Amino acid sequence: MSRDHDPREPFRPPASVTEAEPEASSSDRESRSPESISPAGSSSRAKGRDPLSTEPRQVHEIRGRTYRVRPSEVGTMVELGKFRAIAQEDLVEFFYTGDKNRFRPDTENLLRQELIQAKAIPHETTGSRTLLTLTKQGHRFLTETQAAGNDQVLYHGFTKPREAHHDADLYRLYQKASERIERQGGKNLRVVLDYEMKKRIGHDLAKLEEERKSSARKREIAERHQLQMVRGKVPVPDLRIEYETRDGEKARIDLELATGHYRGRSLAEKVSAGFAIYAHGDEASKLRKILNQRELTAEILSL
């Protein structure tokens, strides 16, 4: 059973020593601003407990380093680790439910201790936006404390700009899909990115050796990973959500975030593989036309 948590609820890490921290001065309270954090890193503001939060920070000793983090900060790190990168505004909207006054001190503290990294990354159509990711130290922290559970794979560090933005968009996609799952009574959600699935499939294919080109063996591997083979390939979704139904049965949904760059054949393969297709509103109509041209029936859901 997954120990994944609802991103809208504060995450509770394993018990550790709790350190009482000094209250911030009135000047510190006045200087706090809910505006965006600086991608450059830590802030010069007070390092004491955020007066807007009732959660004290806890002391963690990890491989000779001392970290002081509160439960909501650990939850932020877990979210970043599951998706590799998240846009700053999406983290505020979904994890902090729009409360910038809680978001800012949490992220400043994590940046100051080099547990996360913020970076303004250019985007080819929308301009740059600030993305957040775990650092190597942050990944080690979560691994050592098992804050995300043993079955949740975590990532750290930025990839290429286009891939980083795509990873960040998957977080918003997850929020849409998970809300629907939870309305139907689903629980214990686990995130599986394509990185994880491709690694496992590649490992199984490598063991085939001379049988690597065998369609029958490739189909067996696809079925083992609960995927379908389409035109000799094993399409992999951008995101899989595994969960338990209201009746306690294991279930999953495979999601693809399609873009205007998709060619007709590629989109057709994703549809044939049974993935739920999502797209940004301005690209959804273009993708629907592609499906119509190929006489394929599939719903393109707006992100």
Coordinates of C-alpha atoms in Angstrom, one line a residue:
M1 CA 0.0 0.0 0.0
S2 CA 1.4 3.4 -1.0
R3 CA 2.3 5.9 1.6
D4 CA 1.8 8.7 -0.9
H5 CA 0.0 11.8 0.4
D6 CA -2.6 14.2 -0.8
P7 CA -0.7 17.3 -2.0
R8 CA -3.4 19.5 -0.6
E9 CA -2.6 18.3 2.9
P10 CA 0.5 19.0 5.0
F11 CA 3.0 16.1 4.9
R12 CA 4.1 14.5 8.2
P13 CA 7.6 13.2 8.1
P14 CA 9.0 10.5 10.4
A15 CA 9.4 11.7 14.0
S16 CA 12.6 13.6 14.8
V17 CA 13.8 16.0 17.4
T18 CA 11.8 19.2 17.4
E19 CA 13.7 22.5 17.9
A20 CA 11.9 25.6 19.1
E21 CA 13.0 28.5 17.0
P22 CA 12.9 32.2 18.0
E23 CA 10.0 34.4 16.9
A24 CA 10.7 36.8 14.1
S25 CA 10.8 40.5 14.9
S26 CA 8.0 42.8 13.9
S27 CA 10.4 44.3 11.2
D28 CA 10.8 40.8 9.8
R29 CA 7.0 40.3 9.6
E30 CA 6.6 43.6 7.8
S31 CA 9.4 42.8 5.3
R32 CA 7.8 39.6 4.2
S33 CA 6.3 39.8 0.7
P34 CA 4.2 37.2 -1.0
E35 CA 5.8 38.0 -4.4
S36 CA 7.9 35.5 -6.3
I37 CA 11.2 34.1 -4.9
S38 CA 14.5 34.9 -6.4
P39 CA 15.8 32.1 -8.7
A40 CA 19.3 33.0 -7.5
G41 CA 18.8 31.3 -4.2
S42 CA 18.5 32.2 -0.5
S43 CA 17.1 35.3 1.0
S44 CA 18.7 37.6 3.6
R45 CA 15.5 37.7 5.6
A46 CA 15.3 36.3 9.2
K47 CA 16.0 32.6 9.6
G48 CA 13.6 32.2 12.5
R49 CA 10.2 30.5 12.5
D50 CA 7.7 32.1 10.2
P51 CA 5.2 33.9 12.4
L52 CA 2.4 32.9 10.0
S53 CA 3.0 29.2 10.6
T54 CA 2.3 27.3 13.8
E55 CA 4.5 24.4 12.8
P56 CA 8.0 24.4 14.4
R57 CA 11.0 23.2 12.4
Q58 CA 12.5 19.9 13.2
V59 CA 16.2 19.0 13.3
H60 CA 17.5 16.3 11.0
E61 CA 21.0 15.0 11.0
I62 CA 21.8 13.7 7.5
R63 CA 25.3 12.5 6.8
G64 CA 27.1 15.0 8.9
R65 CA 24.8 17.9 8.0
T66 CA 22.1 19.5 10.1
Y67 CA 18.8 20.6 8.5
R68 CA 16.0 22.4 10.1
V69 CA 12.7 21.9 8.2
R70 CA 9.0 22.0 9.1
P71 CA 6.5 19.3 7.8
S72 CA 5.1 21.6 5.1
E73 CA 8.7 22.1 3.8
V74 CA 9.2 18.3 3.6
G75 CA 5.9 18.0 1.7
T76 CA 7.2 20.6 -0.8
M77 CA 10.3 18.6 -1.3
V78 CA 8.3 15.4 -1.9
E79 CA 6.2 17.1 -4.5
L80 CA 9.3 18.4 -6.3
G81 CA 10.9 14.9 -6.2
K82 CA 7.9 13.2 -7.7
F83 CA 7.7 15.4 -10.7
R84 CA 11.3 16.5 -11.0
A85 CA 10.3 20.1 -11.6
I86 CA 7.3 22.3 -10.7
A87 CA 6.4 25.8 -11.7
Q88 CA 6.5 28.2 -8.8
E89 CA 2.9 29.5 -9.5
D90 CA 1.6 25.9 -9.6
L91 CA 3.2 25.0 -6.3
V92 CA 1.6 28.0 -4.7
E93 CA -1.8 27.3 -6.3
F94 CA -2.1 23.6 -5.5
F95 CA 0.2 22.6 -2.6
Y96 CA -0.2 25.9 -0.7
T97 CA -3.8 26.4 -1.9
G98 CA -2.9 29.9 -3.1
D99 CA -1.3 31.1 0.2
K100 CA 1.9 32.9 -0.8
N101 CA 2.5 33.9 2.8
R102 CA 3.2 30.2 3.6
F103 CA 4.9 29.4 0.3
R104 CA 7.6 32.1 0.6
P105 CA 9.2 31.3 4.0
D106 CA 9.1 27.6 3.3
T107 CA 10.9 27.9 0.0
E108 CA 13.3 30.5 1.3
N109 CA 14.3 28.1 4.1
L110 CA 14.8 25.2 1.7
L111 CA 16.8 27.4 -0.8
R112 CA 19.0 28.6 2.1
Q113 CA 19.9 25.1 3.1
E114 CA 20.4 24.1 -0.5
L115 CA 17.7 21.4 -0.4
I116 CA 15.9 22.8 -3.5
Q117 CA 16.9 25.0 -6.4
A118 CA 15.0 27.7 -8.2
K119 CA 15.7 28.7 -11.8
A120 CA 14.1 31.0 -14.4
I121 CA 14.0 28.8 -17.5
P122 CA 13.1 30.3 -20.9
H123 CA 10.1 29.0 -22.8
E124 CA 9.7 29.2 -26.6
T125 CA 6.1 30.5 -26.5
T126 CA 5.3 31.9 -23.0
G127 CA 8.6 33.4 -22.0
S128 CA 10.6 32.3 -18.9
R129 CA 9.0 31.1 -15.7
T130 CA 10.6 30.0 -12.4
L131 CA 10.8 26.3 -11.9
L132 CA 11.8 24.5 -8.7
T133 CA 13.6 21.2 -8.3
L134 CA 15.3 19.1 -5.6
T135 CA 19.0 19.3 -5.3
K136 CA 21.2 16.3 -4.7
Q137 CA 21.1 17.1 -1.0
G138 CA 17.4 17.4 -1.0
H139 CA 17.1 14.0 -2.8
R140 CA 19.4 12.5 -0.1
F141 CA 17.3 14.0 2.7
L142 CA 14.1 12.4 1.4
T143 CA 15.8 9.1 0.8
E144 CA 17.4 8.9 4.2
T145 CA 14.2 9.9 6.0
Q146 CA 11.9 7.8 3.7
A147 CA 9.6 10.8 3.6
A148 CA 7.9 9.7 0.4
G149 CA 7.7 6.0 1.2
N150 CA 9.7 3.2 -0.3
D151 CA 7.7 2.8 -3.5
Q152 CA 7.7 6.4 -4.8
V153 CA 10.6 7.1 -7.2
L154 CA 12.1 10.6 -6.7
Y155 CA 14.1 12.8 -9.1
H156 CA 16.4 15.8 -8.7
G157 CA 18.0 18.4 -10.9
F158 CA 16.9 20.2 -14.1
T159 CA 16.8 18.7 -17.5
K160 CA 16.9 20.6 -20.8
P161 CA 14.6 23.6 -20.9
R162 CA 11.8 22.1 -23.0
E163 CA 11.9 18.9 -21.0
A164 CA 11.9 20.8 -17.7
H165 CA 8.8 22.8 -18.7
H166 CA 7.1 19.5 -19.8
D167 CA 7.9 17.9 -16.4
A168 CA 6.4 21.0 -14.7
D169 CA 3.3 20.8 -16.8
L170 CA 2.7 17.2 -15.7
Y171 CA 2.2 18.5 -12.1
R172 CA -0.8 20.6 -13.3
L173 CA -2.0 17.6 -15.3
Y174 CA -1.7 15.4 -12.2
Q175 CA -3.9 17.8 -10.2
K176 CA -6.7 17.6 -12.8
A177 CA -6.6 13.8 -13.0
S178 CA -6.2 13.2 -9.3
E179 CA -9.2 15.4 -8.5
R180 CA -11.3 13.2 -10.7
I181 CA -9.9 10.0 -9.2
E182 CA -10.5 11.2 -5.6
R183 CA -14.1 12.3 -6.4
Q184 CA -14.7 8.6 -7.4
G185 CA -13.3 7.4 -4.1
G186 CA -9.7 6.7 -5.2
K187 CA -7.0 6.9 -2.6
N188 CA -3.3 6.2 -2.0
L189 CA -2.2 7.8 -5.3
R190 CA 1.3 7.1 -6.6
V191 CA 3.1 9.0 -9.4
V192 CA 4.9 7.1 -12.1
L193 CA 6.7 9.2 -14.7
D194 CA 7.8 7.9 -18.1
Y195 CA 11.5 8.0 -16.9
E196 CA 10.7 5.1 -14.5
M197 CA 8.6 3.1 -17.0
K198 CA 11.2 3.4 -19.8
K199 CA 14.0 2.3 -17.5
R200 CA 12.1 -0.8 -16.4
I201 CA 11.0 -1.7 -20.0
G202 CA 14.6 -1.1 -21.3
H203 CA 15.9 -3.4 -18.6
D204 CA 13.5 -6.1 -19.6
L205 CA 14.3 -5.7 -23.3
A206 CA 18.0 -5.9 -22.7
K207 CA 17.6 -9.3 -21.2
L208 CA 16.0 -10.6 -24.4
E209 CA 19.3 -10.4 -26.2
E210 CA 18.9 -12.2 -29.6
E211 CA 15.1 -12.3 -29.1
R212 CA 15.0 -8.5 -28.8
K213 CA 13.2 -8.2 -32.2
S214 CA 10.6 -10.8 -31.4
S215 CA 7.1 -9.3 -31.5
A216 CA 5.8 -12.0 -29.2
R217 CA 8.4 -11.3 -26.5
K218 CA 8.0 -7.6 -26.8
R219 CA 4.2 -8.0 -26.4
E220 CA 4.9 -10.1 -23.2
I221 CA 7.0 -7.2 -21.8
A222 CA 4.3 -4.7 -22.7
E223 CA 1.7 -6.7 -20.9
R224 CA 4.0 -7.2 -17.9
H225 CA 4.0 -3.4 -17.5
Q226 CA 0.3 -3.1 -18.3
L227 CA 0.9 -1.4 -21.6
Q228 CA 0.0 -2.2 -25.2
M229 CA 2.1 -2.8 -28.2
V230 CA 1.2 -0.6 -31.2
R231 CA 2.8 -1.1 -34.6
G232 CA 5.7 -3.0 -33.1
K233 CA 6.4 -0.4 -30.5
V234 CA 5.5 -0.1 -26.8
P235 CA 4.2 3.5 -26.3
V236 CA 4.9 4.9 -22.8
P237 CA 2.6 7.6 -21.3
D238 CA 4.0 10.8 -19.8
L239 CA 2.4 10.0 -16.5
R240 CA 0.8 7.0 -14.8
I241 CA -1.3 7.4 -11.6
E242 CA -1.6 4.2 -9.6
Y243 CA -4.2 4.1 -6.9
E244 CA -6.7 2.1 -4.9
T245 CA -10.4 2.2 -5.7
R246 CA -13.1 2.8 -3.2
D247 CA -13.4 -1.1 -3.0
G248 CA -9.7 -1.5 -2.3
E249 CA -8.8 -2.8 -5.8
K250 CA -5.7 -1.6 -7.6
A251 CA -6.2 0.7 -10.5
R252 CA -4.3 3.0 -12.8
I253 CA -4.7 5.6 -15.5
D254 CA -2.2 6.5 -18.2
L255 CA -2.0 10.2 -19.2
E256 CA -0.3 11.9 -22.1
L257 CA 0.3 15.6 -22.4
A258 CA 0.2 16.2 -26.1
T259 CA 1.5 19.4 -27.7
G260 CA 1.2 21.1 -31.1
H261 CA 4.5 19.4 -32.1
Y262 CA 2.9 16.0 -32.2
R263 CA 2.8 14.4 -35.6
G264 CA -0.3 12.6 -36.6
R265 CA 1.2 9.1 -36.4
S266 CA 2.6 9.8 -32.9
L267 CA -0.7 11.0 -31.6
A268 CA -2.5 8.1 -33.2
E269 CA -0.2 5.7 -31.4
K270 CA -0.9 7.3 -28.1
V271 CA -4.6 7.1 -28.7
S272 CA -4.4 3.5 -29.8
A273 CA -2.4 2.7 -26.7
G274 CA -5.4 3.8 -24.6
F275 CA -3.9 6.9 -23.0
A276 CA -6.0 9.7 -21.8
I277 CA -4.9 12.7 -23.9
Y278 CA -4.6 16.2 -22.4
A279 CA -3.5 19.4 -24.1
H280 CA -3.2 23.1 -23.4
G281 CA -6.4 24.9 -24.5
D282 CA -4.8 26.6 -27.4
E283 CA -3.4 23.4 -28.8
A284 CA -6.4 21.1 -28.2
S285 CA -8.3 22.2 -31.3
K286 CA -5.3 21.5 -33.5
L287 CA -4.9 18.0 -32.1
R288 CA -8.6 17.3 -32.6
K289 CA -8.3 18.1 -36.3
I290 CA -5.4 15.7 -36.5
L291 CA -7.5 12.9 -35.0
N292 CA -10.4 13.7 -37.4
Q293 CA -8.1 13.5 -40.4
R294 CA -7.1 10.0 -39.3
E295 CA -10.7 9.1 -38.4
L296 CA -9.8 8.4 -34.8
T297 CA -12.3 8.9 -32.0
A298 CA -10.7 10.2 -28.8
E299 CA -11.4 13.0 -26.3
I300 CA -8.8 15.7 -26.0
L301 CA -9.1 17.0 -22.5
S302 CA -8.0 20.6 -21.8
L303 CA -5.3 21.2 -19.3

